[in-house]
PDB file of C-alpha atoms in Angstrom:
ATOM      1  CA  MET C   1       0.000   0.000   0.000  1.00  0.00           C
ATOM      2  CA  ALA C   2       1.022   3.638  -0.392  1.00  0.00           C
ATOM      3  CA  LEU C   3       2.928   5.736   2.140  1.00  0.00           C
ATOM      4  CA  VAL C   4       2.803   9.549   1.827  1.00  0.00           C
ATOM      5  CA  SER C   5       4.647  11.867   4.236  1.00  0.00           C
ATOM      6  CA  PHE C   6       4.300  15.597   4.861  1.00  0.00           C
ATOM      7  CA  PHE C   7       6.855  17.795   6.622  1.00  0.00           C
ATOM      8  CA  SER C   8       7.685  21.428   7.302  1.00  0.00           C
ATOM      9  CA  ALA C   9      11.013  23.233   7.517  1.00  0.00           C
ATOM     10  CA  LYS C  10      10.297  26.312   9.606  1.00  0.00           C
ATOM     11  CA  GLY C  11       7.443  27.604  11.708  1.00  0.00           C
ATOM     12  CA  ALA C  12       3.962  26.173  11.230  1.00  0.00           C
ATOM     13  CA  PRO C  13       3.086  26.454   7.516  1.00  0.00           C
ATOM     14  CA  GLY C  14       0.231  23.948   7.728  1.00  0.00           C
ATOM     15  CA  ALA C  15       1.821  20.499   7.357  1.00  0.00           C
ATOM     16  CA  THR C  16      -0.443  18.919   9.971  1.00  0.00           C
ATOM     17  CA  THR C  17      -3.606  20.383   8.466  1.00  0.00           C
ATOM     18  CA  THR C  18      -2.512  19.294   4.985  1.00  0.00           C
ATOM     19  CA  ALA C  19      -1.828  15.745   6.187  1.00  0.00           C
ATOM     20  CA  MET C  20      -5.255  15.566   7.851  1.00  0.00           C
ATOM     21  CA  LEU C  21      -6.895  16.933   4.712  1.00  0.00           C
ATOM     22  CA  VAL C  22      -5.210  14.424   2.391  1.00  0.00           C
ATOM     23  CA  ALA C  23      -6.006  11.517   4.710  1.00  0.00           C
ATOM     24  CA  ALA C  24      -9.672  12.555   4.749  1.00  0.00           C
ATOM     25  CA  LEU C  25      -9.965  12.931   0.967  1.00  0.00           C
ATOM     26  CA  TRP C  26      -7.871   9.949  -0.098  1.00  0.00           C
ATOM     27  CA  PRO C  27      -9.805   7.480  -2.306  1.00  0.00           C
ATOM     28  CA  ARG C  28      -8.801   4.456  -0.221  1.00  0.00           C
ATOM     29  CA  PRO C  29      -8.868   3.770   3.541  1.00  0.00           C
ATOM     30  CA  THR C  30      -6.091   5.644   5.348  1.00  0.00           C
ATOM     31  CA  LEU C  31      -4.255   5.598   8.643  1.00  0.00           C
ATOM     32  CA  LEU C  32      -3.128   9.066   9.730  1.00  0.00           C
ATOM     33  CA  VAL C  33       0.160   8.827  11.651  1.00  0.00           C
ATOM     34  CA  ASP C  34       1.363  11.658  13.873  1.00  0.00           C
ATOM     35  CA  ALA C  35       5.161  11.298  13.731  1.00  0.00           C
ATOM     36  CA  ASP C  36       6.219  14.808  14.712  1.00  0.00           C
ATOM     37  CA  GLY C  37       9.497  14.353  16.573  1.00  0.00           C
ATOM     38  CA  ALA C  38       8.943  17.540  18.562  1.00  0.00           C
ATOM     39  CA  GLY C  39       5.673  16.220  19.980  1.00  0.00           C
ATOM     40  CA  GLY C  40       2.545  15.608  17.953  1.00  0.00           C
ATOM     41  CA  ASP C  41      -0.689  17.557  18.172  1.00  0.00           C
ATOM     42  CA  VAL C  42      -2.938  15.653  15.755  1.00  0.00           C
ATOM     43  CA  GLY C  43      -4.582  14.024  18.763  1.00  0.00           C
ATOM     44  CA  LEU C  44      -5.275  17.471  20.196  1.00  0.00           C
ATOM     45  CA  ARG C  45      -6.895  18.708  16.997  1.00  0.00           C
ATOM     46  CA  LEU C  46      -9.090  15.734  16.159  1.00  0.00           C
ATOM     47  CA  THR C  47     -11.802  14.483  18.479  1.00  0.00           C
ATOM     48  CA  ALA C  48     -13.241  11.079  19.253  1.00  0.00           C
ATOM     49  CA  PRO C  49     -16.815  10.299  18.097  1.00  0.00           C
ATOM     50  CA  THR C  50     -17.956  11.231  21.611  1.00  0.00           C
ATOM     51  CA  GLY C  51     -16.511  14.729  21.202  1.00  0.00           C
ATOM     52  CA  ALA C  52     -13.719  14.103  23.714  1.00  0.00           C
ATOM     53  CA  PRO C  53     -10.076  14.637  22.685  1.00  0.00           C
ATOM     54  CA  LEU C  54      -8.054  11.675  21.506  1.00  0.00           C
ATOM     55  CA  THR C  55      -5.643  10.316  24.095  1.00  0.00           C
ATOM     56  CA  ARG C  56      -1.935   9.424  23.936  1.00  0.00           C
ATOM     57  CA  ASN C  57      -2.776   5.855  24.879  1.00  0.00           C
ATOM     58  CA  PRO C  58      -3.128   3.927  22.624  1.00  0.00           C
ATOM     59  CA  GLY C  59      -0.788   5.398  20.045  1.00  0.00           C
ATOM     60  CA  LEU C  60       2.882   5.496  19.143  1.00  0.00           C
ATOM     61  CA  LEU C  61       3.690   5.456  22.849  1.00  0.00           C
ATOM     62  CA  THR C  62       2.156   1.989  23.260  1.00  0.00           C
ATOM     63  CA  LEU C  63       3.309   0.709  19.860  1.00  0.00           C
ATOM     64  CA  LEU C  64       6.996   1.524  20.216  1.00  0.00           C
ATOM     65  CA  PRO C  65       7.796  -1.020  22.956  1.00  0.00           C
ATOM     66  CA  LEU C  66       6.462  -3.785  20.720  1.00  0.00           C
ATOM     67  CA  ALA C  67       8.727  -2.661  17.889  1.00  0.00           C
ATOM     68  CA  ARG C  68      11.780  -3.894  19.810  1.00  0.00           C
ATOM     69  CA  HIS C  69      10.825  -7.423  18.819  1.00  0.00           C
ATOM     70  CA  GLY C  70       9.565  -6.597  15.323  1.00  0.00           C
ATOM     71  CA  LEU C  71       6.053  -5.675  14.272  1.00  0.00           C
ATOM     72  CA  ALA C  72       3.484  -7.628  12.347  1.00  0.00           C
ATOM     73  CA  PRO C  73       1.907  -4.970  10.108  1.00  0.00           C
ATOM     74  CA  GLY C  74      -1.631  -5.576  11.363  1.00  0.00           C
ATOM     75  CA  VAL C  75      -0.606  -4.832  14.961  1.00  0.00           C
ATOM     76  CA  VAL C  76      -0.336  -1.144  14.086  1.00  0.00           C
ATOM     77  CA  LEU C  77      -4.105  -0.792  13.822  1.00  0.00           C
ATOM     78  CA  ASP C  78      -4.568  -2.231  17.309  1.00  0.00           C
ATOM     79  CA  HIS C  79      -2.830   0.897  18.645  1.00  0.00           C
ATOM     80  CA  SER C  80      -4.788   3.389  16.556  1.00  0.00           C
ATOM     81  CA  GLN C  81      -7.921   5.314  17.486  1.00  0.00           C
ATOM     82  CA  VAL C  82     -10.993   6.334  15.507  1.00  0.00           C
ATOM     83  CA  ALA C  83     -11.646  10.051  15.212  1.00  0.00           C
ATOM     84  CA  LEU C  84     -14.987  11.720  14.544  1.00  0.00           C
ATOM     85  CA  GLY C  85     -16.093  10.655  11.070  1.00  0.00           C
ATOM     86  CA  GLY C  86     -14.182   7.380  11.058  1.00  0.00           C
ATOM     87  CA  GLN C  87     -10.601   8.487  10.374  1.00  0.00           C
ATOM     88  CA  ARG C  88      -8.053   6.036  11.780  1.00  0.00           C
ATOM     89  CA  VAL C  89      -5.345   7.899  13.727  1.00  0.00           C
ATOM     90  CA  LEU C  90      -2.096   6.765  15.316  1.00  0.00           C
ATOM     91  CA  VAL C  91      -1.601   9.425  17.976  1.00  0.00           C
ATOM     92  CA  GLY C  92       1.928  10.791  18.313  1.00  0.00           C
ATOM     93  CA  LEU C  93       4.473  11.145  21.071  1.00  0.00           C
ATOM     94  CA  GLU C  94       4.399  13.885  23.676  1.00  0.00           C
ATOM     95  CA  ASN C  95       7.902  15.341  23.493  1.00  0.00           C
ATOM     96  CA  PRO C  96      11.314  15.081  21.740  1.00  0.00           C
ATOM     97  CA  ALA C  97      12.755  12.954  24.545  1.00  0.00           C
ATOM     98  CA  GLN C  98      10.350  10.137  23.694  1.00  0.00           C
ATOM     99  CA  ALA C  99      11.219  10.411  20.000  1.00  0.00           C
ATOM    100  CA  GLU C 100      14.928  10.229  20.806  1.00  0.00           C
ATOM    101  CA  ALA C 101      14.466   7.202  23.058  1.00  0.00           C
ATOM    102  CA  ALA C 102      12.762   5.414  20.175  1.00  0.00           C
ATOM    103  CA  GLY C 103      15.606   6.225  17.769  1.00  0.00           C
ATOM    104  CA  ALA C 104      16.540   2.675  16.732  1.00  0.00           C
ATOM    105  CA  LEU C 105      12.890   1.641  16.345  1.00  0.00           C
ATOM    106  CA  TRP C 106      11.845   4.105  13.626  1.00  0.00           C
ATOM    107  CA  PRO C 107      13.001   1.806  10.759  1.00  0.00           C
ATOM    108  CA  THR C 108      10.839  -0.998  12.184  1.00  0.00           C
ATOM    109  CA  LEU C 109       7.871   1.349  12.306  1.00  0.00           C
ATOM    110  CA  ALA C 110       8.557   2.474   8.747  1.00  0.00           C
ATOM    111  CA  GLN C 111       8.459  -1.105   7.491  1.00  0.00           C
ATOM    112  CA  ALA C 112       5.236  -1.832   9.375  1.00  0.00           C
ATOM    113  CA  PHE C 113       3.553   1.275   7.950  1.00  0.00           C
ATOM    114  CA  HIS C 114       4.711   0.444   4.440  1.00  0.00           C
ATOM    115  CA  GLU C 115       3.311  -3.084   4.697  1.00  0.00           C
ATOM    116  CA  LEU C 116       0.059  -2.191   6.470  1.00  0.00           C
ATOM    117  CA  PRO C 117      -2.613  -4.386   4.858  1.00  0.00           C
ATOM    118  CA  GLY C 118      -5.710  -2.797   3.390  1.00  0.00           C
ATOM    119  CA  MET C 119      -4.803   0.807   4.176  1.00  0.00           C
ATOM    120  CA  ASP C 120      -2.624   3.570   2.829  1.00  0.00           C
ATOM    121  CA  VAL C 121      -0.687   5.604   5.388  1.00  0.00           C
ATOM    122  CA  VAL C 122      -0.453   9.400   5.572  1.00  0.00           C
ATOM    123  CA  ILE C 123       2.305  10.669   7.886  1.00  0.00           C
ATOM    124  CA  ASP C 124       2.618  14.060   9.525  1.00  0.00           C
ATOM    125  CA  ALA C 125       6.392  14.146  10.093  1.00  0.00           C
ATOM    126  CA  GLY C 126       6.375  17.639  11.567  1.00  0.00           C
ATOM    127  CA  ARG C 127       9.380  19.931  11.356  1.00  0.00           C
ATOM    128  CA  LEU C 128      12.383  18.259   9.799  1.00  0.00           C
ATOM    129  CA  ASN C 129      16.135  18.714  10.043  1.00  0.00           C
ATOM    130  CA  HIS C 130      19.240  16.597   9.423  1.00  0.00           C
ATOM    131  CA  ARG C 131      19.003  15.054  12.913  1.00  0.00           C
ATOM    132  CA  SER C 132      15.305  14.202  12.842  1.00  0.00           C
ATOM    133  CA  PHE C 133      14.588  10.750  14.229  1.00  0.00           C
ATOM    134  CA  GLN C 134      11.687  10.201  11.830  1.00  0.00           C
ATOM    135  CA  LEU C 135      13.890  10.240   8.702  1.00  0.00           C
ATOM    136  CA  PRO C 136      13.543   6.427   8.291  1.00  0.00           C
ATOM    137  CA  LEU C 137       9.784   6.954   7.847  1.00  0.00           C
ATOM    138  CA  LEU C 138      10.427   9.344   4.990  1.00  0.00           C
ATOM    139  CA  GLN C 139      12.941   6.987   3.375  1.00  0.00           C
ATOM    140  CA  ARG C 140      10.277   4.260   3.092  1.00  0.00           C
ATOM    141  CA  SER C 141       7.640   6.670   1.753  1.00  0.00           C
ATOM    142  CA  ASP C 142       6.416   6.692  -1.836  1.00  0.00           C
ATOM    143  CA  VAL C 143       6.146  10.491  -1.814  1.00  0.00           C
ATOM    144  CA  VAL C 144       7.603  13.019   0.637  1.00  0.00           C
ATOM    145  CA  VAL C 145       5.898  16.413   0.468  1.00  0.00           C
ATOM    146  CA  GLY C 146       7.286  19.646   1.876  1.00  0.00           C
ATOM    147  CA  VAL C 147       4.698  22.196   3.001  1.00  0.00           C
ATOM    148  CA  VAL C 148       5.782  25.807   2.551  1.00  0.00           C
ATOM    149  CA  ARG C 149       4.318  29.286   2.893  1.00  0.00           C
ATOM    150  CA  ALA C 150       4.816  32.072   0.367  1.00  0.00           C
ATOM    151  CA  ASP C 151       7.240  34.125   2.423  1.00  0.00           C
ATOM    152  CA  PRO C 152      11.052  34.408   2.094  1.00  0.00           C
ATOM    153  CA  THR C 153      11.880  32.724   5.407  1.00  0.00           C
ATOM    154  CA  SER C 154       9.761  29.682   4.715  1.00  0.00           C
ATOM    155  CA  VAL C 155      11.078  29.402   1.145  1.00  0.00           C
ATOM    156  CA  VAL C 156      14.747  29.598   2.165  1.00  0.00           C
ATOM    157  CA  HIS C 157      14.411  26.964   4.894  1.00  0.00           C
ATOM    158  CA  MET C 158      12.368  24.637   2.689  1.00  0.00           C
ATOM    159  CA  ARG C 159      14.972  24.873  -0.069  1.00  0.00           C
ATOM    160  CA  GLN C 160      17.626  23.785   2.432  1.00  0.00           C
ATOM    161  CA  ARG C 161      15.526  20.870   3.733  1.00  0.00           C
ATOM    162  CA  LEU C 162      14.626  19.576   0.285  1.00  0.00           C
ATOM    163  CA  SER C 163      18.278  19.731  -0.781  1.00  0.00           C
ATOM    164  CA  LEU C 164      19.201  17.758   2.321  1.00  0.00           C
ATOM    165  CA  LEU C 165      16.528  15.140   1.620  1.00  0.00           C
ATOM    166  CA  HIS C 166      17.589  14.866  -2.016  1.00  0.00           C
ATOM    167  CA  GLU C 167      21.150  14.077  -0.897  1.00  0.00           C
ATOM    168  CA  THR C 168      19.926  11.680   1.807  1.00  0.00           C
ATOM    169  CA  PHE C 169      17.695   9.753  -0.594  1.00  0.00           C
ATOM    170  CA  ALA C 170      20.182   9.643  -3.485  1.00  0.00           C
ATOM    171  CA  PRO C 171      21.894   6.397  -2.334  1.00  0.00           C
ATOM    172  CA  LEU C 172      18.514   4.637  -2.431  1.00  0.00           C
ATOM    173  CA  GLY C 173      18.489   4.886  -6.214  1.00  0.00           C
ATOM    174  CA  ALA C 174      15.261   3.662  -7.785  1.00  0.00           C
ATOM    175  CA  ASP C 175      13.794   3.008  -4.317  1.00  0.00           C
ATOM    176  CA  ALA C 176      14.090   6.663  -3.306  1.00  0.00           C
ATOM    177  CA  PRO C 177      10.780   8.431  -2.614  1.00  0.00           C
ATOM    178  CA  ARG C 178       9.586  11.211  -4.900  1.00  0.00           C
ATOM    179  CA  LEU C 179       9.944  14.698  -3.456  1.00  0.00           C
ATOM    180  CA  GLY C 180       7.020  17.098  -3.759  1.00  0.00           C
ATOM    181  CA  LEU C 181       6.146  20.605  -2.700  1.00  0.00           C
ATOM    182  CA  VAL C 182       2.833  22.256  -1.838  1.00  0.00           C
ATOM    183  CA  CYS C 183       2.224  25.845  -0.759  1.00  0.00           C
ATOM    184  CA  VAL C 184      -0.431  26.781   1.810  1.00  0.00           C
ATOM    185  CA  GLU C 185      -1.600  30.279   1.003  1.00  0.00           C
ATOM    186  CA  ASP C 186      -4.695  32.439   0.610  1.00  0.00           C
ATOM    187  CA  VAL C 187      -6.489  31.836  -2.684  1.00  0.00           C
ATOM    188  CA  GLN C 188      -6.026  35.508  -3.504  1.00  0.00           C
ATOM    189  CA  HIS C 189      -2.264  34.953  -3.549  1.00  0.00           C
ATOM    190  CA  GLN C 190      -1.969  32.262  -6.195  1.00  0.00           C
ATOM    191  CA  GLY C 191       0.891  34.053  -7.927  1.00  0.00           C
ATOM    192  CA  GLU C 192       2.922  34.241  -4.734  1.00  0.00           C
ATOM    193  CA  ALA C 193       2.270  30.552  -4.022  1.00  0.00           C
ATOM    194  CA  ALA C 194       3.392  29.507  -7.502  1.00  0.00           C
ATOM    195  CA  SER C 195       6.488  31.688  -7.222  1.00  0.00           C
ATOM    196  CA  ALA C 196       7.424  30.148  -3.860  1.00  0.00           C
ATOM    197  CA  ILE C 197       7.223  26.633  -5.304  1.00  0.00           C
ATOM    198  CA  GLN C 198       9.214  27.593  -8.393  1.00  0.00           C
ATOM    199  CA  THR C 199      11.925  29.233  -6.289  1.00  0.00           C
ATOM    200  CA  VAL C 200      12.390  26.133  -4.153  1.00  0.00           C
ATOM    201  CA  ALA C 201      12.093  23.649  -7.017  1.00  0.00           C
ATOM    202  CA  ALA C 202      14.697  25.521  -9.073  1.00  0.00           C
ATOM    203  CA  GLU C 203      17.368  24.461  -6.575  1.00  0.00           C
ATOM    204  CA  VAL C 204      16.343  20.812  -6.194  1.00  0.00           C
ATOM    205  CA  PRO C 205      16.053  18.393  -9.160  1.00  0.00           C
ATOM    206  CA  ASP C 206      12.843  16.514  -9.941  1.00  0.00           C
ATOM    207  CA  VAL C 207      10.612  18.107  -7.306  1.00  0.00           C
ATOM    208  CA  LEU C 208       6.888  17.572  -7.938  1.00  0.00           C
ATOM    209  CA  ASP C 209       4.940  20.823  -8.134  1.00  0.00           C
ATOM    210  CA  LEU C 210       1.779  19.862  -6.223  1.00  0.00           C
ATOM    211  CA  GLY C 211       0.243  23.308  -6.309  1.00  0.00           C
ATOM    212  CA  GLN C 212      -1.563  25.197  -3.594  1.00  0.00           C
ATOM    213  CA  VAL C 213      -3.761  24.332  -0.632  1.00  0.00           C
ATOM    214  CA  ALA C 214      -6.076  27.160   0.325  1.00  0.00           C
ATOM    215  CA  LEU C 215      -5.469  28.939   3.608  1.00  0.00           C
ATOM    216  CA  ASP C 216      -8.987  28.684   4.991  1.00  0.00           C
ATOM    217  CA  PRO C 217      -9.061  29.180   8.796  1.00  0.00           C
ATOM    218  CA  LYS C 218     -12.843  29.033   9.087  1.00  0.00           C
ATOM    219  CA  ALA C 219     -13.164  25.702   7.293  1.00  0.00           C
ATOM    220  CA  VAL C 220     -10.243  24.192   9.228  1.00  0.00           C
ATOM    221  CA  ARG C 221     -12.494  24.204  12.293  1.00  0.00           C
ATOM    222  CA  MET C 222     -14.177  21.107  10.886  1.00  0.00           C
ATOM    223  CA  PHE C 223     -11.148  19.089  11.998  1.00  0.00           C
ATOM    224  CA  HIS C 224     -11.793  20.227  15.559  1.00  0.00           C
ATOM    225  CA  GLY C 225     -15.351  18.918  15.456  1.00  0.00           C
ATOM    226  CA  GLU C 226     -16.873  22.378  15.025  1.00  0.00           C
ATOM    227  CA  PRO C 227     -19.788  22.864  12.613  1.00  0.00           C
ATOM    228  CA  VAL C 228     -18.888  24.172   9.166  1.00  0.00           C
ATOM    229  CA  PHE C 229     -21.629  24.778   6.595  1.00  0.00           C
ATOM    230  CA  ARG C 230     -21.198  22.718   3.417  1.00  0.00           C
ATOM    231  CA  PRO C 231     -17.541  21.909   4.112  1.00  0.00           C
ATOM    232  CA  GLU C 232     -17.246  20.027   0.817  1.00  0.00           C
ATOM    233  CA  ARG C 233     -17.632  23.400  -0.919  1.00  0.00           C
ATOM    234  CA  SER C 234     -14.939  25.141   1.126  1.00  0.00           C
ATOM    235  CA  MET C 235     -11.791  26.295  -0.616  1.00  0.00           C
ATOM    236  CA  ILE C 236      -9.566  24.057   1.496  1.00  0.00           C
ATOM    237  CA  VAL C 237     -11.508  20.920   0.544  1.00  0.00           C
ATOM    238  CA  ARG C 238     -11.655  21.857  -3.131  1.00  0.00           C
ATOM    239  CA  SER C 239      -7.920  22.537  -3.217  1.00  0.00           C
ATOM    240  CA  GLY C 240      -7.386  19.342  -1.225  1.00  0.00           C
ATOM    241  CA  HIS C 241      -9.058  17.328  -3.974  1.00  0.00           C
ATOM    242  CA  THR C 242      -6.665  18.861  -6.481  1.00  0.00           C
ATOM    243  CA  LEU C 243      -3.678  17.974  -4.295  1.00  0.00           C
ATOM    244  CA  VAL C 244      -4.847  14.364  -3.958  1.00  0.00           C
ATOM    245  CA  GLU C 245      -5.379  14.089  -7.704  1.00  0.00           C
ATOM    246  CA  ARG C 246      -1.888  15.415  -8.387  1.00  0.00           C
ATOM    247  CA  LEU C 247      -0.332  13.042  -5.885  1.00  0.00           C
ATOM    248  CA  LEU C 248      -2.093  10.087  -7.458  1.00  0.00           C
ATOM    249  CA  ALA C 249      -1.183  11.175 -10.982  1.00  0.00           C
ATOM    250  CA  ALA C 250       2.448  12.076 -10.326  1.00  0.00           C
ATOM    251  CA  ALA C 251       3.571   9.219  -8.112  1.00  0.00           C
ATOM    252  CA  GLY C 252       2.824   6.357 -10.478  1.00  0.00           C
ATOM    253  CA  PRO C 253       1.414   2.875  -9.835  1.00  0.00           C
ATOM    254  CA  ALA C 254       2.142   2.883  -6.088  1.00  0.00           C
ATOM    255  CA  LEU C 255      -0.537   5.527  -5.560  1.00  0.00           C
ATOM    256  CA  ALA C 256      -2.873   4.586  -8.379  1.00  0.00           C
ATOM    257  CA  PRO C 257      -6.539   4.976  -7.359  1.00  0.00           C
ATOM    258  CA  PRO C 258      -8.675   1.865  -7.047  1.00  0.00           C
ATOM    259  CA  GLU C 259     -10.477   0.604 -10.136  1.00  0.00           C
ATOM    260  CA  GLU C 260     -13.793   0.934  -8.321  1.00  0.00           C
ATOM    261  CA  PRO C 261     -14.604   3.794  -5.904  1.00  0.00           C
ATOM    262  CA  TYR C 262     -14.444   2.669  -2.304  1.00  0.00           C
ATOM    263  CA  ASP C 263     -17.983   2.199  -0.977  1.00  0.00           C
ATOM    264  CA  VAL C 264     -18.437   2.911   2.694  1.00  0.00           C
ATOM    265  CA  THR C 265     -21.824   1.196   2.636  1.00  0.00           C
ATOM    266  CA  GLN C 266     -20.159  -2.198   2.092  1.00  0.00           C
ATOM    267  CA  PRO C 267     -18.646  -4.296   4.891  1.00  0.00           C
ATOM    268  CA  THR C 268     -14.895  -3.879   5.226  1.00  0.00           C
ATOM    269  CA  PRO C 269     -12.539  -6.859   5.435  1.00  0.00           C
ATOM    270  CA  ASP C 270      -9.687  -4.815   6.863  1.00  0.00           C
ATOM    271  CA  PRO C 271      -8.473  -5.133  10.475  1.00  0.00           C
ATOM    272  CA  ALA C 272     -10.238  -1.915  11.484  1.00  0.00           C
ATOM    273  CA  ALA C 273     -13.534  -3.796  11.487  1.00  0.00           C
ATOM    274  CA  ARG C 274     -12.577  -6.008  14.398  1.00  0.00           C
ATOM    275  CA  ASN C 275     -12.401  -2.954  16.658  1.00  0.00           C
ATOM    276  CA  GLY C 276     -15.940  -1.975  15.780  1.00  0.00           C
ATOM    277  CA  ALA C 277     -14.927   0.921  13.570  1.00  0.00           C
ATOM    278  CA  GLY C 278     -15.990   1.622  10.040  1.00  0.00           C
ATOM    279  CA  PRO C 279     -13.396   1.973   7.329  1.00  0.00           C
ATOM    280  CA  GLY C 280     -13.548   5.754   7.506  1.00  0.00           C
ATOM    281  CA  ALA C 281     -16.134   8.255   6.433  1.00  0.00           C
ATOM    282  CA  VAL C 282     -15.172  11.294   4.468  1.00  0.00           C
ATOM    283  CA  GLU C 283     -11.991  10.014   3.012  1.00  0.00           C
ATOM    284  CA  HIS C 284     -13.753   7.155   1.227  1.00  0.00           C
ATOM    285  CA  ALA C 285     -16.858   8.939   0.017  1.00  0.00           C
ATOM    286  CA  GLU C 286     -16.998   9.882  -3.630  1.00  0.00           C
ATOM    287  CA  THR C 287     -14.439  12.535  -4.531  1.00  0.00           C
ATOM    288  CA  GLN C 288     -15.045  15.605  -6.641  1.00  0.00           C
ATOM    289  CA  PRO C 289     -12.611  17.539  -8.838  1.00  0.00           C
ATOM    290  CA  ALA C 290     -11.384  20.865  -7.512  1.00  0.00           C
ATOM    291  CA  GLY C 291     -13.026  23.904  -8.980  1.00  0.00           C
ATOM    292  CA  ASP C 292     -16.502  22.411  -9.311  1.00  0.00           C
ATOM    293  CA  HIS C 293     -18.861  20.154  -7.432  1.00  0.00           C
ATOM    294  CA  ALA C 294     -19.389  17.321  -9.903  1.00  0.00           C
ATOM    295  CA  HIS C 295     -18.692  13.858  -8.582  1.00  0.00           C
ATOM    296  CA  GLN C 296     -16.549  11.177 -10.188  1.00  0.00           C
ATOM    297  CA  ASN C 297     -19.509   9.163 -11.423  1.00  0.00           C
ATOM    298  CA  GLY C 298     -21.297  12.108 -12.997  1.00  0.00           C
ATOM    299  CA  THR C 299     -23.453  12.877  -9.977  1.00  0.00           C
ATOM    300  CA  PRO C 300     -24.204  16.606  -9.606  1.00  0.00           C
ATOM    301  CA  ALA C 301     -23.328  18.429  -6.398  1.00  0.00           C
ATOM    302  CA  ASP C 302     -26.924  18.260  -5.143  1.00  0.00           C
ATOM    303  CA  GLY C 303     -26.618  14.461  -4.957  1.00  0.00           C
ATOM    304  CA  THR C 304     -29.065  13.578  -7.729  1.00  0.00           C
ATOM    305  CA  ARG C 305     -28.576  12.016 -11.121  1.00  0.00           C
ATOM    306  CA  ASP C 306     -30.355  13.109 -14.278  1.00  0.00           C
ATOM    307  CA  GLY C 307     -33.981  12.020 -14.064  1.00  0.00           C
ATOM    308  CA  GLU C 308     -33.823  11.261 -10.358  1.00  0.00           C
ATOM    309  CA  GLU C 309     -35.331  13.256  -7.523  1.00  0.00           C
ATOM    310  CA  GLU C 310     -33.876  11.413  -4.565  1.00  0.00           C
ATOM    311  CA  PRO C 311     -30.237  11.890  -3.518  1.00  0.00           C
ATOM    312  CA  VAL C 312     -27.880   8.963  -4.103  1.00  0.00           C
ATOM    313  CA  LEU C 313     -25.157   7.701  -1.789  1.00  0.00           C
ATOM    314  CA  ARG C 314     -26.766   9.476   1.132  1.00  0.00           C
ATOM    315  CA  ARG C 315     -24.791   7.581   3.713  1.00  0.00           C
ATOM    316  CA  PRO C 316     -21.348   8.559   2.358  1.00  0.00           C
ATOM    317  CA  ARG C 317     -22.468  12.189   2.079  1.00  0.00           C
ATOM    318  CA  ARG C 318     -23.735  12.245   5.657  1.00  0.00           C
ATOM    319  CA  GLN C 319     -20.559  10.598   6.912  1.00  0.00           C
ATOM    320  CA  ARG C 320     -18.485  13.128   5.034  1.00  0.00           C
ATOM    321  CA  ARG C 321     -20.300  16.017   6.638  1.00  0.00           C
ATOM    322  CA  ARG C 322     -20.042  14.364  10.043  1.00  0.00           C
ATOM    323  CA  LEU C 323     -16.259  14.472   9.829  1.00  0.00           C
ATOM    324  CA  PHE C 324     -16.263  17.986   8.405  1.00  0.00           C
ATOM    325  CA  ARG C 325     -18.383  19.366  11.220  1.00  0.00           C
TER     326      ARG C 325
END
């Protein structure tokens, strides 16, 4: 299955939000992994179905001790939690000391994530430098995406990090992950976003230009369990669809979408089912291209087909809105 990682170089450009967005919109079931070496906050942003915050236990903290003796890939899901809407989450560590103590175990985790049956994995790797403990996770990824803002400081630091990663991955040859770049910026600043990506990519060979994710503070509240009206029409979700499409198109067979759209109304054979959780809500509902509200199968945005009066796929739509509220 596919492994996609997101990281930042300086400040808080929106890597965590982008990782959550991609995991939610991905066309196959996903596990969202909080691997920020400085201490993860995905568990603080997402909520459980009850509305309570996610906890550190279970999570990476309970999974790491098992990694000393090797990990069967399916064990990873036993230490994940289900967020509001059905998203599977592996909650991160609390501080850098815990990440350092787990130093020798990160390659074992990387292998387990890469071999996770029935699910793709989206990793929030947090802020990255040459001493980051989570580098083995990035080395096993199919695509590693830097998240940058359209300001000089962010651009300069991202250029340095991508150059470092390019040198680090070079010995892997054909097994090296693809490097990509996405800019989080207001939709009114598309020129600045494109310029930021071009400036960074000019210094690093073969970087995927993955475009822009809209800076949309109001719509981001949906990840905190707050109500957002018609979140599927928000700029962040529409730009998120474009990002997912570009990732799938640019990364080749490893990230190829399924032949048939994933149907959340069907029983799931994956290990998530044994914990009483569905396969995920929003991320596996029908996707729509950015820039309009038409669905993949020709269904208009109002949920009806030509000649029909009743909405179709009501359950996926309701589940999608449940996550985005």
